[in-house]
CSV table of C-alpha atoms and ligand atoms in Angstrom, one decimal:
chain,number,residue,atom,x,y,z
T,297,UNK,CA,-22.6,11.9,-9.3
T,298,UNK,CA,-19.6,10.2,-10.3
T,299,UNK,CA,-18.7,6.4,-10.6
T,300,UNK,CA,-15.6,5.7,-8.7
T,301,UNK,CA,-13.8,1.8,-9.3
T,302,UNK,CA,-11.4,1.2,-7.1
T,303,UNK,CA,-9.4,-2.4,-8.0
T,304,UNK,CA,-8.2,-4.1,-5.1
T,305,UNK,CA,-11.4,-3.3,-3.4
T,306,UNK,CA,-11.0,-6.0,-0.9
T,307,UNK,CA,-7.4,-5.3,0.4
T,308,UNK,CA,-6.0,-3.3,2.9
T,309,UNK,CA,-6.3,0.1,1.3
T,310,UNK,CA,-9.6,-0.7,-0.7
T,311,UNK,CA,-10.9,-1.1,2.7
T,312,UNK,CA,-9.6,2.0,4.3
T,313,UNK,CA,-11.1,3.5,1.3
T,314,UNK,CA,-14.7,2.3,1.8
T,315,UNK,CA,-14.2,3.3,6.0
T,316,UNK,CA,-14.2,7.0,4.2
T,317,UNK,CA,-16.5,6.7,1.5
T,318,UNK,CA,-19.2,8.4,3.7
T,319,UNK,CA,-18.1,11.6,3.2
T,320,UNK,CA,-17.7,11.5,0.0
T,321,UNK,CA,-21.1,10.2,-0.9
T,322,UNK,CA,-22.9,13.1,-2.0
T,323,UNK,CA,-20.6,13.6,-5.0
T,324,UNK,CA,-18.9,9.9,-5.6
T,325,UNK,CA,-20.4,6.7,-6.3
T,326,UNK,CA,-17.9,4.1,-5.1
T,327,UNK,CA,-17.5,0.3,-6.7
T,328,UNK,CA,-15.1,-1.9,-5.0
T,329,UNK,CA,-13.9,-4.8,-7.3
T,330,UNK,CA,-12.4,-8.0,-6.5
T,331,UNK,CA,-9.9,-11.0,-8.0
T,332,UNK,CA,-13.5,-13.2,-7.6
T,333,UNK,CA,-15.2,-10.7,-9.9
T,334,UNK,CA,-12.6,-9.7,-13.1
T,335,UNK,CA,-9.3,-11.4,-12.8
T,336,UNK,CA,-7.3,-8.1,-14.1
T,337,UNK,CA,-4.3,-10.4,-14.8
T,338,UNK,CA,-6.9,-11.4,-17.5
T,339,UNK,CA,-7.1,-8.7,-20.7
T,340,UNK,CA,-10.7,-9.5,-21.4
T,341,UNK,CA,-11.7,-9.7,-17.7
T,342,UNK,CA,-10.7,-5.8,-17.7
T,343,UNK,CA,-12.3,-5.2,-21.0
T,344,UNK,CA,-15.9,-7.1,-19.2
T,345,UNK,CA,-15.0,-4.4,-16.0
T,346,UNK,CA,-15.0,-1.4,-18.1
T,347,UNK,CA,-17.8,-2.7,-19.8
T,348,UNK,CA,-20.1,-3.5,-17.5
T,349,UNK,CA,-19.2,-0.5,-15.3
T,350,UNK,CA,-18.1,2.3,-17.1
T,351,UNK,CA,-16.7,4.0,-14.5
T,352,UNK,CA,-15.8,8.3,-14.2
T,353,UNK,CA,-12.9,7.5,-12.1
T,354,UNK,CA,-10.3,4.8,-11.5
T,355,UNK,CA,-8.0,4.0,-8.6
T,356,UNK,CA,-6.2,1.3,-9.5
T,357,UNK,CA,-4.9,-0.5,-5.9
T,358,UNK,CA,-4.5,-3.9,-7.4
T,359,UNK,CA,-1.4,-5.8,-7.1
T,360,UNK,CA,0.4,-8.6,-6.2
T,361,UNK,CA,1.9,-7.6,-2.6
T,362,UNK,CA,3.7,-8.6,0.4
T,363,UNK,CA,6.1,-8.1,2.9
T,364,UNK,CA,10.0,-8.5,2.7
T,365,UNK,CA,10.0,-12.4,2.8
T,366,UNK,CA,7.3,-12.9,0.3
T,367,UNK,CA,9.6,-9.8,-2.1
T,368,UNK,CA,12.5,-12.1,-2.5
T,369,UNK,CA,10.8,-15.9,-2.3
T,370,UNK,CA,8.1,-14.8,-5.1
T,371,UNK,CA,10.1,-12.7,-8.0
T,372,UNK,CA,8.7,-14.2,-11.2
T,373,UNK,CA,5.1,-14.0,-9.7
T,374,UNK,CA,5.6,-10.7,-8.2
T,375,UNK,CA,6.9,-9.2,-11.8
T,376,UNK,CA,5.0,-11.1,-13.6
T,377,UNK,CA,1.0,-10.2,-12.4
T,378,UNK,CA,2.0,-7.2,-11.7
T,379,UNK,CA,3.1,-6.4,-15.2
T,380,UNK,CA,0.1,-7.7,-16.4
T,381,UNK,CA,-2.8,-6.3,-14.5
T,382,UNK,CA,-0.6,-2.8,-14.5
T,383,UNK,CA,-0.6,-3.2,-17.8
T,384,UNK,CA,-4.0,-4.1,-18.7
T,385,UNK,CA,-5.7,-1.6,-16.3
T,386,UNK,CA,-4.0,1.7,-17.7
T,387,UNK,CA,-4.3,0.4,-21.3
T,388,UNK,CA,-7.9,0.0,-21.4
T,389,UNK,CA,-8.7,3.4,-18.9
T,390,UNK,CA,-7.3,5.0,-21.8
T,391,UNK,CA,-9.5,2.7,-24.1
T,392,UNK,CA,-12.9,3.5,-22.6
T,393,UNK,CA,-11.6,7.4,-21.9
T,394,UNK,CA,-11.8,7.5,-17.7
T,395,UNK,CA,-11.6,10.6,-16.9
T,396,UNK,CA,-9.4,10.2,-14.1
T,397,UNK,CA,-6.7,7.7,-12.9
T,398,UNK,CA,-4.8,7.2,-9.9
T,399,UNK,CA,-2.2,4.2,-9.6
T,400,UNK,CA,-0.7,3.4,-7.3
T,401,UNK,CA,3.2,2.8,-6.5
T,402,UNK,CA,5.5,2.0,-3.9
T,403,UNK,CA,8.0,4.2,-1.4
T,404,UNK,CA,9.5,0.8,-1.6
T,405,UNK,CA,10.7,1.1,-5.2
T,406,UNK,CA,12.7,3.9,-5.3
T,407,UNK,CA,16.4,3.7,-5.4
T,408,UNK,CA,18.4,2.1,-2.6
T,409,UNK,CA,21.3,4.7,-2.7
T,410,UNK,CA,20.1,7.6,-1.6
T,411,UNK,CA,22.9,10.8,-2.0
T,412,UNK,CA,20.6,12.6,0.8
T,413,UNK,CA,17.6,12.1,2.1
T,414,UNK,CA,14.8,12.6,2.5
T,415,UNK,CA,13.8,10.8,-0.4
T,416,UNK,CA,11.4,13.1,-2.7
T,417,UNK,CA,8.9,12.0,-6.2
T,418,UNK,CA,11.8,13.3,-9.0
T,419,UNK,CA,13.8,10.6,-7.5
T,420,UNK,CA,12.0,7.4,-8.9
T,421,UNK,CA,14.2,6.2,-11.5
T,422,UNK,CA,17.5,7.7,-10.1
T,423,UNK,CA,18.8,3.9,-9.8
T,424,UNK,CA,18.3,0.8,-8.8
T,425,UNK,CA,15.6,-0.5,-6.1
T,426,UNK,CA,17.1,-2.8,-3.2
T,427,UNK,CA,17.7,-6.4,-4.3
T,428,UNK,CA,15.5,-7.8,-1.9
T,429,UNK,CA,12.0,-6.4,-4.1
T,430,UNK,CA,13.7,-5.7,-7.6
T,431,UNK,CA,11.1,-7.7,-9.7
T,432,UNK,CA,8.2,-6.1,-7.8
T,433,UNK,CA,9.6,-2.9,-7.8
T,434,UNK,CA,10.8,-2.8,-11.8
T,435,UNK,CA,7.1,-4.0,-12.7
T,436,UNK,CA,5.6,-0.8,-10.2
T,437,UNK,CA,7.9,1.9,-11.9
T,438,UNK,CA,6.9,0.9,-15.3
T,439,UNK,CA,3.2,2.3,-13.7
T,440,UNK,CA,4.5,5.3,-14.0
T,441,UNK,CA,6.3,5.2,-17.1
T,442,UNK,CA,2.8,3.7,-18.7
T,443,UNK,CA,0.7,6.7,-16.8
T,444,UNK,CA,3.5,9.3,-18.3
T,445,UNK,CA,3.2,8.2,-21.5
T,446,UNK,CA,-0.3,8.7,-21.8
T,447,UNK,CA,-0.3,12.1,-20.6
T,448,UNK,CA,1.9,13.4,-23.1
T,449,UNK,CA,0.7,11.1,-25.8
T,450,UNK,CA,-3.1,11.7,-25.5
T,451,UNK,CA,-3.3,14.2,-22.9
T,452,UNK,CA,-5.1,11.8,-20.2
T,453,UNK,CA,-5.1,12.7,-16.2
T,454,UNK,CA,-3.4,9.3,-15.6
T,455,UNK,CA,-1.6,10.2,-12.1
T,456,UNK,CA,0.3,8.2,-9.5
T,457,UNK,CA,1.0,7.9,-5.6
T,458,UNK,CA,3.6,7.1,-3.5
T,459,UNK,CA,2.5,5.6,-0.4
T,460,UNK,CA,4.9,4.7,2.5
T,461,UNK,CA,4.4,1.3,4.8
T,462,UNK,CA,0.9,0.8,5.4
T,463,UNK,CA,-1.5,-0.8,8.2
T,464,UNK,CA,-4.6,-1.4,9.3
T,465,UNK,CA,-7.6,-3.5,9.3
T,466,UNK,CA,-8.0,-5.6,6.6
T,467,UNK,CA,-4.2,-6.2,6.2
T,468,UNK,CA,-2.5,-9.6,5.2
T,469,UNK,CA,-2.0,-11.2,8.1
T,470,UNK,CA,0.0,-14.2,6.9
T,471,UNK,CA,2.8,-14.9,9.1
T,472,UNK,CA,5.5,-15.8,5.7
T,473,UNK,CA,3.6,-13.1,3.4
T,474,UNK,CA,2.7,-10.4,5.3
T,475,UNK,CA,4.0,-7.0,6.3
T,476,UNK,CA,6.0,-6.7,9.4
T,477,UNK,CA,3.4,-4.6,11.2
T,478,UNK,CA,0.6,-6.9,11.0
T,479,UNK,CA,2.3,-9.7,11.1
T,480,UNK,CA,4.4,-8.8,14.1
T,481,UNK,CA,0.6,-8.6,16.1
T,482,UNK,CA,-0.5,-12.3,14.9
T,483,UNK,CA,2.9,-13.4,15.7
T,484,UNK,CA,2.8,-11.6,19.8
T,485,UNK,CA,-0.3,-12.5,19.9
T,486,UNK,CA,0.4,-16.6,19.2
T,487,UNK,CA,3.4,-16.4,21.7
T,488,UNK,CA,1.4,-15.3,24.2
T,489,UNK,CA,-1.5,-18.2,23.5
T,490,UNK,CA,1.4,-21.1,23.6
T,491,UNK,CA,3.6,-18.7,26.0
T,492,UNK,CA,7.0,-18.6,23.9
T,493,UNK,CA,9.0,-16.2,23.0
T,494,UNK,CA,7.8,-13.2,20.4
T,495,UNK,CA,9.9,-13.7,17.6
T,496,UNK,CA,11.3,-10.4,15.3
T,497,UNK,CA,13.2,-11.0,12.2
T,498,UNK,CA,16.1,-9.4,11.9
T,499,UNK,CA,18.0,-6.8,14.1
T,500,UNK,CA,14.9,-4.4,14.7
T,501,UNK,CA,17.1,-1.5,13.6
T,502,UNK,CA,15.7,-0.7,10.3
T,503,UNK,CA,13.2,2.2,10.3
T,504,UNK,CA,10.2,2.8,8.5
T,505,UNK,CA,7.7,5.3,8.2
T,506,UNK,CA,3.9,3.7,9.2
T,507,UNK,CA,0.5,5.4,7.8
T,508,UNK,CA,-2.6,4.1,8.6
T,509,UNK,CA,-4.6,2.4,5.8
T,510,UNK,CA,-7.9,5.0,6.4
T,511,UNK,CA,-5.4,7.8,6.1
T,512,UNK,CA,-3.9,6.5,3.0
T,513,UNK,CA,-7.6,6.0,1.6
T,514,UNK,CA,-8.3,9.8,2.4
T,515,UNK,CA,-5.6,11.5,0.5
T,516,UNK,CA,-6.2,9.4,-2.4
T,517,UNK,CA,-9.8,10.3,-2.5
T,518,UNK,CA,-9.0,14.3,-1.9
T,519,UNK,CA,-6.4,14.0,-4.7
T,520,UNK,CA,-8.9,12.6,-7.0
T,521,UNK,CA,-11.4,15.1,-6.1
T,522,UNK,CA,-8.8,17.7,-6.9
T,523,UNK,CA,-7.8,19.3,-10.0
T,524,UNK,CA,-4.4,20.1,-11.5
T,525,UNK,CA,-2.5,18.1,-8.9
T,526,UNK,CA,1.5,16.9,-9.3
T,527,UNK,CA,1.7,13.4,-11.4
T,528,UNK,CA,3.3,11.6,-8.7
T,529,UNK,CA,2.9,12.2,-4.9
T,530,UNK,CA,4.2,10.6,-1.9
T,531,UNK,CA,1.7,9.6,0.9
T,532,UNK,CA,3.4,9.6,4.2
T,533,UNK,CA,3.7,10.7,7.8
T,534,UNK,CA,6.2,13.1,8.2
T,535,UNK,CA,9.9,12.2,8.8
T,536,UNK,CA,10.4,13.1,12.3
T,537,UNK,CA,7.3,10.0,12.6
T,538,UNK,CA,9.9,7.5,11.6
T,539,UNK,CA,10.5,4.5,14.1
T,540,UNK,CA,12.3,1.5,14.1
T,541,UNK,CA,11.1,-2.1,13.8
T,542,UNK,CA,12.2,-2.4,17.2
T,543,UNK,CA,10.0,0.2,18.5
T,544,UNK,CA,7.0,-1.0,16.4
T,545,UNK,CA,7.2,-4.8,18.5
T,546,UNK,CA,7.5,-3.2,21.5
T,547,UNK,CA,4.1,-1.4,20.8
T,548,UNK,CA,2.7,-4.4,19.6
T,549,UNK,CA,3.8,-6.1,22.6
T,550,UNK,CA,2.5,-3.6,25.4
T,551,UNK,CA,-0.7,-4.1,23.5
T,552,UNK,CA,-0.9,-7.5,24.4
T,553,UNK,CA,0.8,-7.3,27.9
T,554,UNK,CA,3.8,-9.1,26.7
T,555,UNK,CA,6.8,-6.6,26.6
T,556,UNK,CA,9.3,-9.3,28.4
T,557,UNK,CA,9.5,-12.1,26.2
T,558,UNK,CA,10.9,-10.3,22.8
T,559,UNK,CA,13.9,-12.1,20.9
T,560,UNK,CA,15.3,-10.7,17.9
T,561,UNK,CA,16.4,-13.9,15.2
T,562,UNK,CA,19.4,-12.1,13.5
T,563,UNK,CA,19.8,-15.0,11.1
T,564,UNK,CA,16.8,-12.9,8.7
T,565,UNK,CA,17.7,-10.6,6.8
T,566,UNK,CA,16.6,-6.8,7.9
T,567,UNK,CA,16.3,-5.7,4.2
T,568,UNK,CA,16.3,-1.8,3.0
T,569,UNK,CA,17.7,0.1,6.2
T,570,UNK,CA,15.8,2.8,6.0
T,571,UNK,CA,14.0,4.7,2.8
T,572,UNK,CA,12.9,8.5,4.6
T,573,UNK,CA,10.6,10.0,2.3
T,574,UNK,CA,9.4,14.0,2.3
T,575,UNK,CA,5.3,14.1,2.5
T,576,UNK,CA,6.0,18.1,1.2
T,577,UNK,CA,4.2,17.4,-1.8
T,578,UNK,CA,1.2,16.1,-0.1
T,579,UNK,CA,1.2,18.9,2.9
T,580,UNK,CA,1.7,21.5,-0.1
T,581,UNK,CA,-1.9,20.4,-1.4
T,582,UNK,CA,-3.4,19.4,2.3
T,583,UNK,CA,-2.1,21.6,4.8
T,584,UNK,CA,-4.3,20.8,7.3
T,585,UNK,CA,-4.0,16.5,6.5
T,586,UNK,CA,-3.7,15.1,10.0
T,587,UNK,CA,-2.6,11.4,10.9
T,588,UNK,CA,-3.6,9.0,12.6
T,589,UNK,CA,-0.7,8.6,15.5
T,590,UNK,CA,1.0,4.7,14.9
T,591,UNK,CA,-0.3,4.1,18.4
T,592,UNK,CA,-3.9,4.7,18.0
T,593,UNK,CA,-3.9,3.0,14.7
T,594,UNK,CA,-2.2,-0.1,16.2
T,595,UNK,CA,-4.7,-0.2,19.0
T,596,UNK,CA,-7.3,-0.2,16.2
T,597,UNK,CA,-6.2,-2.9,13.9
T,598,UNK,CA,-4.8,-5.2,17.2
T,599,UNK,CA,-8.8,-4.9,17.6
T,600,UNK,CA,-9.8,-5.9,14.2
T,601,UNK,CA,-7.3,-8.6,14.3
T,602,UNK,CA,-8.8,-10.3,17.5
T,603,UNK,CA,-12.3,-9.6,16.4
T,604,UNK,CA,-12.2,-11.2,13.1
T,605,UNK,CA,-9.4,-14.1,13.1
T,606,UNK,CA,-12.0,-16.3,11.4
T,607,UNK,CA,-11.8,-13.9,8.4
T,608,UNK,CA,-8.7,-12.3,8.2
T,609,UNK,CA,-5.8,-13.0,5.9
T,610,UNK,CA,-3.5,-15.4,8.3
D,987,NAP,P1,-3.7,-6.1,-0.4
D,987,NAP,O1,-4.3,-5.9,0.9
D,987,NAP,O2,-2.8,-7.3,-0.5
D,987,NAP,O3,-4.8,-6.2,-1.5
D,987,NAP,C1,-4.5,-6.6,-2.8
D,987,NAP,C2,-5.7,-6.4,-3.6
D,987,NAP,O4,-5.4,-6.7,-5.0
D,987,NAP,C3,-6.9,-7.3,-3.2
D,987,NAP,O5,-8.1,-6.5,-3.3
D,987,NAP,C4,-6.9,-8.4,-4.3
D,987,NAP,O6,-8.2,-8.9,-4.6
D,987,NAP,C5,-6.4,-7.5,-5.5
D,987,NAP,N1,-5.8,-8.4,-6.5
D,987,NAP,C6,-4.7,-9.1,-6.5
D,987,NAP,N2,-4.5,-9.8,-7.6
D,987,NAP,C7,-5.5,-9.5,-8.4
D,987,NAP,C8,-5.9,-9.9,-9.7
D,987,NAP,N3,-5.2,-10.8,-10.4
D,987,NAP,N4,-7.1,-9.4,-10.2
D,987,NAP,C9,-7.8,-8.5,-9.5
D,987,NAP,N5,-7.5,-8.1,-8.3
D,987,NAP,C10,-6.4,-8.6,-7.7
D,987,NAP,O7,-2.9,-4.9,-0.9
D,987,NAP,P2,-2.8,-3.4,-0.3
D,987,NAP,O8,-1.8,-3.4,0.8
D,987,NAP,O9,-4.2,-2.9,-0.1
D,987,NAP,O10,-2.1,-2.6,-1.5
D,987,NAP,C11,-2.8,-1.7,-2.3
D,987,NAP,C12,-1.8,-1.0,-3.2
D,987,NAP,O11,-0.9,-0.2,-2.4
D,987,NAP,C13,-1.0,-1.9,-4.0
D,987,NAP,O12,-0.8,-1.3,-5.3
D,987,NAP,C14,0.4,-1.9,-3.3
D,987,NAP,O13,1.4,-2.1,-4.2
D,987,NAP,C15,0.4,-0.5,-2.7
D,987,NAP,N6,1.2,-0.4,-1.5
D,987,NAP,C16,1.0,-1.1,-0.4
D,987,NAP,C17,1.8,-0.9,0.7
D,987,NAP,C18,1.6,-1.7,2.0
D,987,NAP,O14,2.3,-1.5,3.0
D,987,NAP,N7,0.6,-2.6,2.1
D,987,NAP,C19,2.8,0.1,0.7
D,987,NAP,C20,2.9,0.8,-0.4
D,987,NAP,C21,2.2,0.6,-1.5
D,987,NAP,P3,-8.7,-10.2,-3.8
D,987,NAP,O15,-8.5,-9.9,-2.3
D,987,NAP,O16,-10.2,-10.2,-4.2
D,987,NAP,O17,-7.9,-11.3,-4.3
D,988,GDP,P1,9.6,-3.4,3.7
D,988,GDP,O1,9.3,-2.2,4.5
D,988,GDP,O2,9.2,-3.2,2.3
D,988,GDP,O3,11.0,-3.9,3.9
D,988,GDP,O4,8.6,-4.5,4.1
D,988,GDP,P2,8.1,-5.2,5.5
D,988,GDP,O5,6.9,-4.6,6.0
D,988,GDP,O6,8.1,-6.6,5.2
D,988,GDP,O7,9.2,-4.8,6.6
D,988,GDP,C1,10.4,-5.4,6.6
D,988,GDP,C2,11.3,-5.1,7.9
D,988,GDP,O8,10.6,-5.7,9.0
D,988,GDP,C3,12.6,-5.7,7.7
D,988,GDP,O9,13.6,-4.9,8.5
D,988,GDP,C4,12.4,-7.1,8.4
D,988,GDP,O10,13.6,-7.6,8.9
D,988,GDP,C5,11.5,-6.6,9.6
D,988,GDP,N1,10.7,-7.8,10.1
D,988,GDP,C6,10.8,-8.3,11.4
D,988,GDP,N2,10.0,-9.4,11.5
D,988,GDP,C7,9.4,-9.5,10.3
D,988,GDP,C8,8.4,-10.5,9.8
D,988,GDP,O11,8.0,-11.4,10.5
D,988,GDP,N3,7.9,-10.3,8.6
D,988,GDP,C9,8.3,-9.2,7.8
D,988,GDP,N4,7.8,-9.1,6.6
D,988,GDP,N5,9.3,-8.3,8.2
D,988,GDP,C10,9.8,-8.5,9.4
């Protein structure tokens, strides 16, 4: 049996993580850590985690993270921890020799001129991320820079992955912080209590590529289970899944019944226009990986959501 830690145990991904742990628990032991326990912005916090749980296996989730509006009102903070907890989590797996890390980065950081897309891993550092998340995207690329200089250095499995926009139970729901897909369902779903209008930022044009937070959780898990895989690996639905924001509040809104009452507020900004990424890596190693469809896994965190307001992120 192997000990699996997986930091940011508590978020949205550490939580579509432990929804699929049962199937992996003949051969991985999971621990999911939080802030409360080890403060990883904290060096000797890390060193205590290590310590006290000497783990096989490290997916490191943590991060300071949030939507567009949070990306570009929150620069210093969002370079800042993320430097540091990036930093001290890949030093000291190297320090108490895990035997396996995953890291994970951001479709969001990778250049914003794209010559064609789709957009594919090699591309990474190719130039400059869109204004709107530069600090948090600079601090997420040196990830890999730190992860690629340990391989060749020392030789160590340090890998990353690439996932697109993510959803799901357990997601930020904070209507300034959040991502646009959850909180485009507390934002339809307060309209509809105090019967206004359901408010979208922006023009709705932008698209995105949505994947499910269990789905996510899944892939990283097989990765780590398997051997000799690609050092950085994009998790996503395929392209011809791509939608618009626009499409993604009318879902929300048909959800709650409420389809008539949608206003787009132009005076936001609608950030990165689009960022189409190729899953071919990932279907090269998983042919068979299926998805969750964006409507089913709406439906399914539109139920969390209304069954635990009192302890969600809002
Ligand atoms: P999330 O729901 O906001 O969760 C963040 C996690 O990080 C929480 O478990 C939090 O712990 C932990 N954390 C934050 N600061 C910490 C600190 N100083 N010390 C220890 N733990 C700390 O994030 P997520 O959406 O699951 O994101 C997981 C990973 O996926 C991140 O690396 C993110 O960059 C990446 N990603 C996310 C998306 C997306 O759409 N959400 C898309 C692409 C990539 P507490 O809750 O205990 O404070
Ligand atoms: P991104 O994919 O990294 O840009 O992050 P988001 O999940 O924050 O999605 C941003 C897109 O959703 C932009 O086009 C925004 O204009 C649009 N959007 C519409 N309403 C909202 C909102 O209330 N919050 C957020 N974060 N984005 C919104």
């Amino acid at each position: 049996m192997k000990t699996v830690l997986v930091t940011g145990g508590t978020g949205l991904v550490g939580q579509g993580i432990k929804s699929i742990s049962l199937h992996f628990q003949n051969q991985l032991e999971f621990i999911f850590i939080s802030s409360k326990q080890f403060d990883l912005t904290k060096s000797e916090q890390v060193e205590k985690m290590f310590e006290t749980h000497k783990p096989n296996y490290i997916i490191h989730l943590a991060a300071c993270v949030g939507g567009l509006f949070k990306n570009m009102n929150n620069k210093v903070e969002m370079l800042e921890k993320n430097l540091l907890l990036n930093y001290n989590v890949i030093h000291y797996s190297h320090v108490y020799k895990v035997e396996k890390l995953i890291a994970c980065l951001s479709t969001c950081i990778f250049p914003n001129n794209i010559p064609s897309y789709p957009v594919t891993e090699e591309m990474l550092h190719d130039g400059p991320p869109h204004s709107s998340n530069d600090a948090y995207a600079y601090a997420k690329r040196m990830i890999e820079i730190h992860c690629k200089a340990y391989r060749e250095n020392f030789g160590d499995e340090f890998i990353c992955v690439s996932p697109t926009n993510i959803y799901g139970p357990h997601d930020n729901f904070n209507l300034e912080d959040g991502h646009v897909l959850p909180v485009l369902i507390h934002r339809c779903f307060l309209a509809k209590q105090s019967k206004q209008k359901f408010i979208i930022r922006g023009t709705g044009a932008p698209l995105r590529q949505f994947i499910f937070s269990e789905d996510v959780g899944l892939a990283i898990v097989k990765i780590l289970l398997t051997e000799n895989v690609p050092d950085n690996i994009i998790l996503s639905v395929p392209e011809s899944q791509e939608i618009s924001i626009a499409e993604i509040g009318n879902m929300i809104a048909k959800n709650f019944d409420y389809q008539d009452h949608i206003v787009f507020d132009n005076s936001y900004s609608d950030g990165q226009f689009k960022k189409t990424v190729s899953n071919k890596r990932l279907l090269t190693l998983f042919p068979d990986f299926k998805f969750i469809s964006v409507q089913d896994g709406i439906q399914r965190t539109i139920q969390w959501f209304l069954e635990n307001k009192n302890i969600a992120r809002i």
